[in-house]
Amino acid sequence: MDEVEVPESHPRYESLLTRHRIEAGVEMGITSQQGLIAQGRGEVFDYLLGEETIPSADEAARAAAARLLLADHPVISVNGNVAALVPGETVELADATGADVEVNLFNRTEERMAAIADHLRDHGAEDVKGLTADGRIPGLDHERAKVDADGIGDADVVVVPLEDGDRAEALADAGKTEIVVDLNPLSRSARSATVPIVDNIIRAVPNVTAHARDLADASEADLRGVVEAFDPDAALVAAEEAIREGELSGPE
Ligand code: ATP
């Protein structure tokens, strides 16, 4: 991926880099055109958040890390936007938490599934799940319900960044502990999450990894303390306040 065209000194470096990655993702056949629209929606919220990780999102990231470290079988779900924006960072998070990585698409095509799996392997993933599709999430139509039985089907904790609202709700109804990354605190995905991280995935995934590394030697009791200290409703309220009341000066 050619990222040299955006100078790091540019005031909107991160936002331009993000667009560039999504565009490249579409060109590579890993991101759908719908993904471009989702990115546009996300950008608006990020602009209003000042394009930074707000304190409640950082607390959510720490709670997410603790949940992943406590999990029996954590799985990170990857769609076309996630694969385009944070492929290497997702693999690092999986390594830091012992999670599986599973490709899971809203508009599932075998070509795109394979292209994303290859892209993740190019970024260091060893075992990419999602291609077997021998499990089902109850309450969703056939194509949307497909998961790997030994992946998301068997997971107790799932990370679903940028998940569509219906599937996020169905996963929660299936009893999964859900960690959602979504810039919109009002989205059904964020609202159905056990741990909603209202932050750009570009910042959120490396931040959860950093917290997981920091907590790597913590006792189970300490991890449970981190989990219990986090209040998802308060985090959503804090994010909505930041968006509604933030100064509209934009990022420096
Ligand atoms: P709902 O959950 O309310 O049903 P939706 O399924 O219609 O929403 P989409 O249009 O699929 O949502 O949009 C995807 C979501 O991902 C949006 O809420 C958007 O804010 C969020 N999003 C897009 N890009 C990013 C990003 N880079 N980081 C974090 N969140 C993002």
Short mmCIF file of C-alpha atoms and ligand atoms in Angstrom, two decimals:
data_model
loop_
_atom_site.label_atom_id
_atom_site.label_comp_id
_atom_site.label_asym_id
_atom_site.label_seq_id
_atom_site.Cartn_x
_atom_site.Cartn_y
_atom_site.Cartn_z
CA MET A 1 0.00 0.00 0.00
CA ASP A 2 1.47 3.36 -1.01
CA GLU A 3 1.08 5.80 1.85
CA VAL A 4 3.86 8.25 1.00
CA GLU A 5 1.60 10.76 -0.71
CA VAL A 6 0.22 12.14 2.56
CA PRO A 7 2.90 14.12 4.44
CA GLU A 8 2.83 13.40 8.18
CA SER A 9 2.94 17.12 8.88
CA HIS A 10 -0.45 17.58 7.22
CA PRO A 11 -3.00 18.74 9.85
CA ARG A 12 -5.47 16.08 8.72
CA TYR A 13 -2.84 13.37 8.25
CA GLU A 14 -4.71 10.63 10.10
CA SER A 15 -8.00 11.32 8.37
CA LEU A 16 -6.37 11.41 4.91
CA LEU A 17 -4.42 8.25 5.64
CA THR A 18 -7.66 6.55 6.68
CA ARG A 19 -9.38 7.56 3.45
CA HIS A 20 -6.40 6.40 1.47
CA ARG A 21 -6.47 2.99 3.14
CA ILE A 22 -10.21 2.56 2.54
CA GLU A 23 -9.81 3.56 -1.09
CA ALA A 24 -6.94 1.09 -1.48
CA GLY A 25 -9.13 -1.52 0.23
CA VAL A 26 -11.83 -1.06 -2.41
CA GLU A 27 -9.24 -1.27 -5.18
CA MET A 28 -7.84 -4.49 -3.70
CA GLY A 29 -11.32 -6.02 -3.52
CA ILE A 30 -11.37 -6.29 0.28
CA THR A 31 -13.65 -3.36 1.11
CA SER A 32 -17.15 -3.03 -0.35
CA GLN A 33 -18.49 0.22 -1.77
CA GLN A 34 -20.88 0.27 1.19
CA GLY A 35 -17.75 0.42 3.29
CA LEU A 36 -16.99 3.83 1.83
CA ILE A 37 -20.34 5.09 3.12
CA ALA A 38 -19.74 3.59 6.56
CA GLN A 39 -16.36 5.33 6.65
CA GLY A 40 -18.02 8.66 5.80
CA ARG A 41 -20.48 8.25 8.66
CA GLY A 42 -17.67 7.45 11.03
CA GLU A 43 -15.59 10.44 9.96
CA VAL A 44 -18.31 12.89 10.95
CA PHE A 45 -18.42 11.55 14.50
CA ASP A 46 -14.64 11.49 14.69
CA TYR A 47 -14.43 15.11 13.58
CA LEU A 48 -16.84 16.08 16.35
CA LEU A 49 -14.82 14.08 18.88
CA GLY A 50 -11.74 16.12 17.91
CA GLU A 51 -10.18 13.04 16.26
CA GLU A 52 -8.83 11.88 19.60
CA THR A 53 -9.41 9.10 22.11
CA ILE A 54 -11.62 10.59 24.81
CA PRO A 55 -11.08 9.38 28.42
CA SER A 56 -14.22 7.20 28.47
CA ALA A 57 -13.04 5.46 25.27
CA ASP A 58 -9.67 4.80 26.89
CA GLU A 59 -11.43 3.27 29.92
CA ALA A 60 -13.50 1.15 27.55
CA ALA A 61 -10.34 0.00 25.77
CA ARG A 62 -8.86 -1.07 29.12
CA ALA A 63 -12.03 -2.93 30.09
CA ALA A 64 -12.01 -4.59 26.66
CA ALA A 65 -8.41 -5.72 27.19
CA ALA A 66 -9.29 -7.17 30.60
CA ARG A 67 -12.32 -8.99 29.15
CA LEU A 68 -10.19 -10.46 26.36
CA LEU A 69 -7.52 -11.64 28.81
CA LEU A 70 -10.19 -13.27 31.02
CA ALA A 71 -11.97 -14.93 28.09
CA ASP A 72 -11.94 -18.68 27.42
CA HIS A 73 -12.21 -18.18 23.68
CA PRO A 74 -11.94 -14.61 22.39
CA VAL A 75 -12.48 -13.93 18.68
CA ILE A 76 -11.90 -10.72 16.70
CA SER A 77 -14.35 -10.33 13.82
CA VAL A 78 -12.88 -8.67 10.72
CA ASN A 79 -14.86 -7.03 7.91
CA GLY A 80 -13.69 -5.18 4.81
CA ASN A 81 -13.20 -1.84 6.56
CA VAL A 82 -11.30 -3.38 9.47
CA ALA A 83 -9.06 -5.31 7.06
CA ALA A 84 -8.31 -2.16 5.07
CA LEU A 85 -7.70 0.10 8.06
CA VAL A 86 -5.97 -2.02 10.71
CA PRO A 87 -4.81 -5.41 9.34
CA GLY A 88 -1.46 -5.58 11.15
CA GLU A 89 -2.87 -3.96 14.29
CA THR A 90 -5.64 -6.59 14.42
CA VAL A 91 -3.09 -9.40 14.22
CA GLU A 92 -1.11 -7.75 17.03
CA LEU A 93 -4.23 -7.52 19.20
CA ALA A 94 -4.93 -11.20 18.55
CA ASP A 95 -1.36 -12.08 19.54
CA ALA A 96 -1.50 -9.97 22.71
CA THR A 97 -4.77 -11.54 23.89
CA GLY A 98 -4.67 -15.06 22.47
CA ALA A 99 -7.72 -14.30 20.31
CA ASP A 100 -8.70 -15.92 17.03
CA VAL A 101 -9.29 -13.77 13.96
CA GLU A 102 -12.42 -14.47 11.89
CA VAL A 103 -13.52 -12.82 8.66
CA ASN A 104 -17.19 -11.94 8.84
CA LEU A 105 -18.85 -9.88 6.12
CA PHE A 106 -22.16 -8.10 5.83
CA ASN A 107 -22.16 -8.66 2.07
CA ARG A 108 -20.49 -12.04 1.95
CA THR A 109 -18.85 -13.15 -1.30
CA GLU A 110 -16.30 -15.94 -1.49
CA GLU A 111 -13.89 -13.66 -3.41
CA ARG A 112 -13.91 -10.98 -0.77
CA MET A 113 -13.66 -13.52 2.06
CA ALA A 114 -10.57 -15.02 0.43
CA ALA A 115 -9.02 -11.62 -0.39
CA ILE A 116 -9.41 -10.48 3.23
CA ALA A 117 -8.00 -13.74 4.60
CA ASP A 118 -4.97 -13.35 2.28
CA HIS A 119 -4.54 -9.73 3.30
CA LEU A 120 -4.55 -10.71 6.99
CA ARG A 121 -2.03 -13.48 6.31
CA ASP A 122 0.17 -10.92 4.52
CA HIS A 123 0.08 -8.99 7.80
CA GLY A 124 1.17 -11.93 9.91
CA ALA A 125 -2.04 -13.82 10.70
CA GLU A 126 -1.46 -17.57 10.90
CA ASP A 127 -4.91 -19.05 11.25
CA VAL A 128 -7.75 -17.03 9.72
CA LYS A 129 -11.25 -18.29 10.44
CA GLY A 130 -14.54 -17.55 8.69
CA LEU A 131 -14.12 -19.54 5.50
CA THR A 132 -15.68 -22.77 6.81
CA ALA A 133 -18.99 -21.13 7.78
CA ASP A 134 -20.34 -24.26 9.46
CA GLY A 135 -22.04 -22.39 12.32
CA ARG A 136 -25.03 -20.03 12.50
CA ILE A 137 -26.00 -17.09 14.72
CA PRO A 138 -29.72 -17.48 15.56
CA GLY A 139 -32.10 -14.72 14.50
CA LEU A 140 -30.36 -13.63 11.29
CA ASP A 141 -31.08 -14.50 7.69
CA HIS A 142 -29.00 -17.26 6.14
CA GLU A 143 -26.05 -15.32 4.63
CA ARG A 144 -25.66 -12.91 7.55
CA ALA A 145 -25.87 -15.72 10.10
CA LYS A 146 -22.82 -17.64 8.85
CA VAL A 147 -19.87 -18.05 11.23
CA ASP A 148 -17.28 -20.73 11.92
CA ALA A 149 -18.53 -23.20 14.53
CA ASP A 150 -15.06 -23.29 16.14
CA GLY A 151 -14.68 -19.50 15.79
CA ILE A 152 -17.37 -16.95 16.61
CA GLY A 153 -19.79 -19.86 17.07
CA ASP A 154 -17.78 -21.10 20.04
CA ALA A 155 -16.53 -17.72 21.34
CA ASP A 156 -17.44 -16.33 24.75
CA VAL A 157 -16.03 -12.86 23.96
CA VAL A 158 -16.17 -11.29 20.48
CA VAL A 159 -14.65 -8.05 19.26
CA VAL A 160 -16.92 -6.65 16.56
CA PRO A 161 -15.52 -3.43 15.18
CA LEU A 162 -17.86 -1.53 12.85
CA GLU A 163 -20.54 -4.21 13.05
CA ASP A 164 -23.96 -3.70 11.57
CA GLY A 165 -26.62 -3.17 14.21
CA ASP A 166 -28.68 -6.28 13.48
CA ARG A 167 -25.80 -8.65 13.79
CA ALA A 168 -24.44 -6.94 16.88
CA GLU A 169 -27.83 -7.43 18.54
CA ALA A 170 -28.04 -11.06 17.41
CA LEU A 171 -24.58 -11.81 18.80
CA ALA A 172 -25.53 -10.23 22.11
CA ASP A 173 -28.78 -12.25 22.14
CA ALA A 174 -26.72 -15.39 21.49
CA GLY A 175 -25.04 -14.73 24.83
CA LYS A 176 -21.72 -13.43 23.55
CA THR A 177 -19.87 -10.77 25.49
CA GLU A 178 -19.48 -8.10 22.84
CA ILE A 179 -16.75 -5.52 22.51
CA VAL A 180 -17.86 -3.04 19.85
CA VAL A 181 -15.74 -0.31 18.28
CA ASP A 182 -18.04 2.30 16.75
CA LEU A 183 -17.70 6.07 16.50
CA ASN A 184 -21.47 6.51 16.79
CA PRO A 185 -22.54 6.20 20.45
CA LEU A 186 -26.18 6.08 19.33
CA SER A 187 -25.77 3.11 16.98
CA ARG A 188 -27.51 -0.13 17.85
CA SER A 189 -24.13 -1.84 17.78
CA ALA A 190 -22.68 0.45 20.44
CA ARG A 191 -25.86 0.13 22.50
CA SER A 192 -25.94 -3.65 22.44
CA ALA A 193 -22.27 -3.93 23.45
CA THR A 194 -21.03 -5.11 26.82
CA VAL A 195 -18.06 -2.83 26.17
CA PRO A 196 -18.67 -0.03 23.63
CA ILE A 197 -15.49 1.72 22.53
CA VAL A 198 -16.52 5.00 20.91
CA ASP A 199 -13.31 5.73 19.04
CA ASN A 200 -11.82 5.44 15.58
CA ILE A 201 -10.74 1.87 14.97
CA ILE A 202 -7.39 3.23 13.83
CA ARG A 203 -6.74 4.41 17.39
CA ALA A 204 -8.87 1.90 19.31
CA VAL A 205 -7.30 -1.38 18.20
CA PRO A 206 -3.68 -0.40 19.05
CA ASN A 207 -4.95 1.10 22.32
CA VAL A 208 -6.63 -2.16 23.40
CA THR A 209 -3.39 -3.97 22.52
CA ALA A 210 -1.38 -1.52 24.65
CA HIS A 211 -3.74 -2.08 27.61
CA ALA A 212 -3.58 -5.86 27.11
CA ARG A 213 0.22 -5.74 27.25
CA ASP A 214 0.07 -3.55 30.32
CA LEU A 215 -2.35 -5.98 32.01
CA ALA A 216 -0.55 -9.14 30.85
CA ASP A 217 0.74 -9.96 34.34
CA ALA A 218 -2.31 -8.75 36.27
CA SER A 219 -4.06 -11.23 38.55
CA GLU A 220 -7.51 -12.53 37.69
CA ALA A 221 -8.92 -10.48 40.59
CA ASP A 222 -7.32 -7.32 39.23
CA LEU A 223 -8.68 -8.01 35.74
CA ARG A 224 -12.14 -8.53 37.19
CA GLY A 225 -11.75 -5.23 39.02
CA VAL A 226 -11.04 -3.45 35.71
CA VAL A 227 -14.08 -5.12 34.13
CA GLU A 228 -16.40 -4.19 37.00
CA ALA A 229 -15.21 -0.58 37.20
CA PHE A 230 -16.35 0.06 33.63
CA ASP A 231 -19.91 1.33 33.10
CA PRO A 232 -21.04 1.03 29.45
CA ASP A 233 -24.02 3.37 29.83
CA ALA A 234 -21.86 6.07 31.38
CA ALA A 235 -19.30 5.66 28.58
CA LEU A 236 -22.01 6.12 25.93
CA VAL A 237 -23.36 9.20 27.71
CA ALA A 238 -19.84 10.66 27.97
CA ALA A 239 -19.22 10.07 24.26
CA GLU A 240 -22.52 11.61 23.25
CA GLU A 241 -21.80 14.65 25.44
CA ALA A 242 -18.35 15.02 23.91
CA ILE A 243 -19.89 14.94 20.43
CA ARG A 244 -22.77 17.31 21.21
CA GLU A 245 -20.87 19.76 23.37
CA GLY A 246 -17.38 19.63 21.93
CA GLU A 247 -15.91 22.82 20.54
CA LEU A 248 -16.37 22.83 16.81
CA SER A 249 -12.82 23.96 16.17
CA GLY A 250 -11.83 20.58 14.75
CA PRO A 251 -8.46 18.99 15.34
CA GLU A 252 -5.35 21.18 15.61
P1 ATP B 1 -26.71 0.83 13.37
O1 ATP B 1 -25.75 0.11 14.27
O2 ATP B 1 -27.27 2.05 14.02
O3 ATP B 1 -27.72 -0.09 12.74
P2 ATP B 1 -25.55 0.78 10.79
O4 ATP B 1 -25.52 -0.69 10.87
O5 ATP B 1 -26.48 1.43 9.83
O6 ATP B 1 -25.80 1.39 12.21
P3 ATP B 1 -23.30 1.43 9.15
O7 ATP B 1 -23.87 2.39 8.18
O8 ATP B 1 -23.01 0.04 8.70
O9 ATP B 1 -24.11 1.36 10.53
O10 ATP B 1 -22.00 2.16 9.65
C1 ATP B 1 -21.06 1.55 10.35
C2 ATP B 1 -20.78 2.21 11.68
O11 ATP B 1 -19.37 2.20 11.80
C3 ATP B 1 -21.23 3.67 11.83
O12 ATP B 1 -21.90 3.81 13.07
C4 ATP B 1 -19.93 4.47 11.86
O13 ATP B 1 -19.97 5.52 12.80
C5 ATP B 1 -18.92 3.44 12.30
N1 ATP B 1 -17.56 3.66 11.73
C6 ATP B 1 -17.23 3.87 10.44
N2 ATP B 1 -15.90 4.01 10.29
C7 ATP B 1 -15.37 3.87 11.53
C8 ATP B 1 -14.03 3.89 12.03
N3 ATP B 1 -12.97 4.12 11.24
N4 ATP B 1 -13.85 3.68 13.36
C9 ATP B 1 -14.92 3.45 14.17
N5 ATP B 1 -16.20 3.43 13.77
C10 ATP B 1 -16.44 3.64 12.46
#
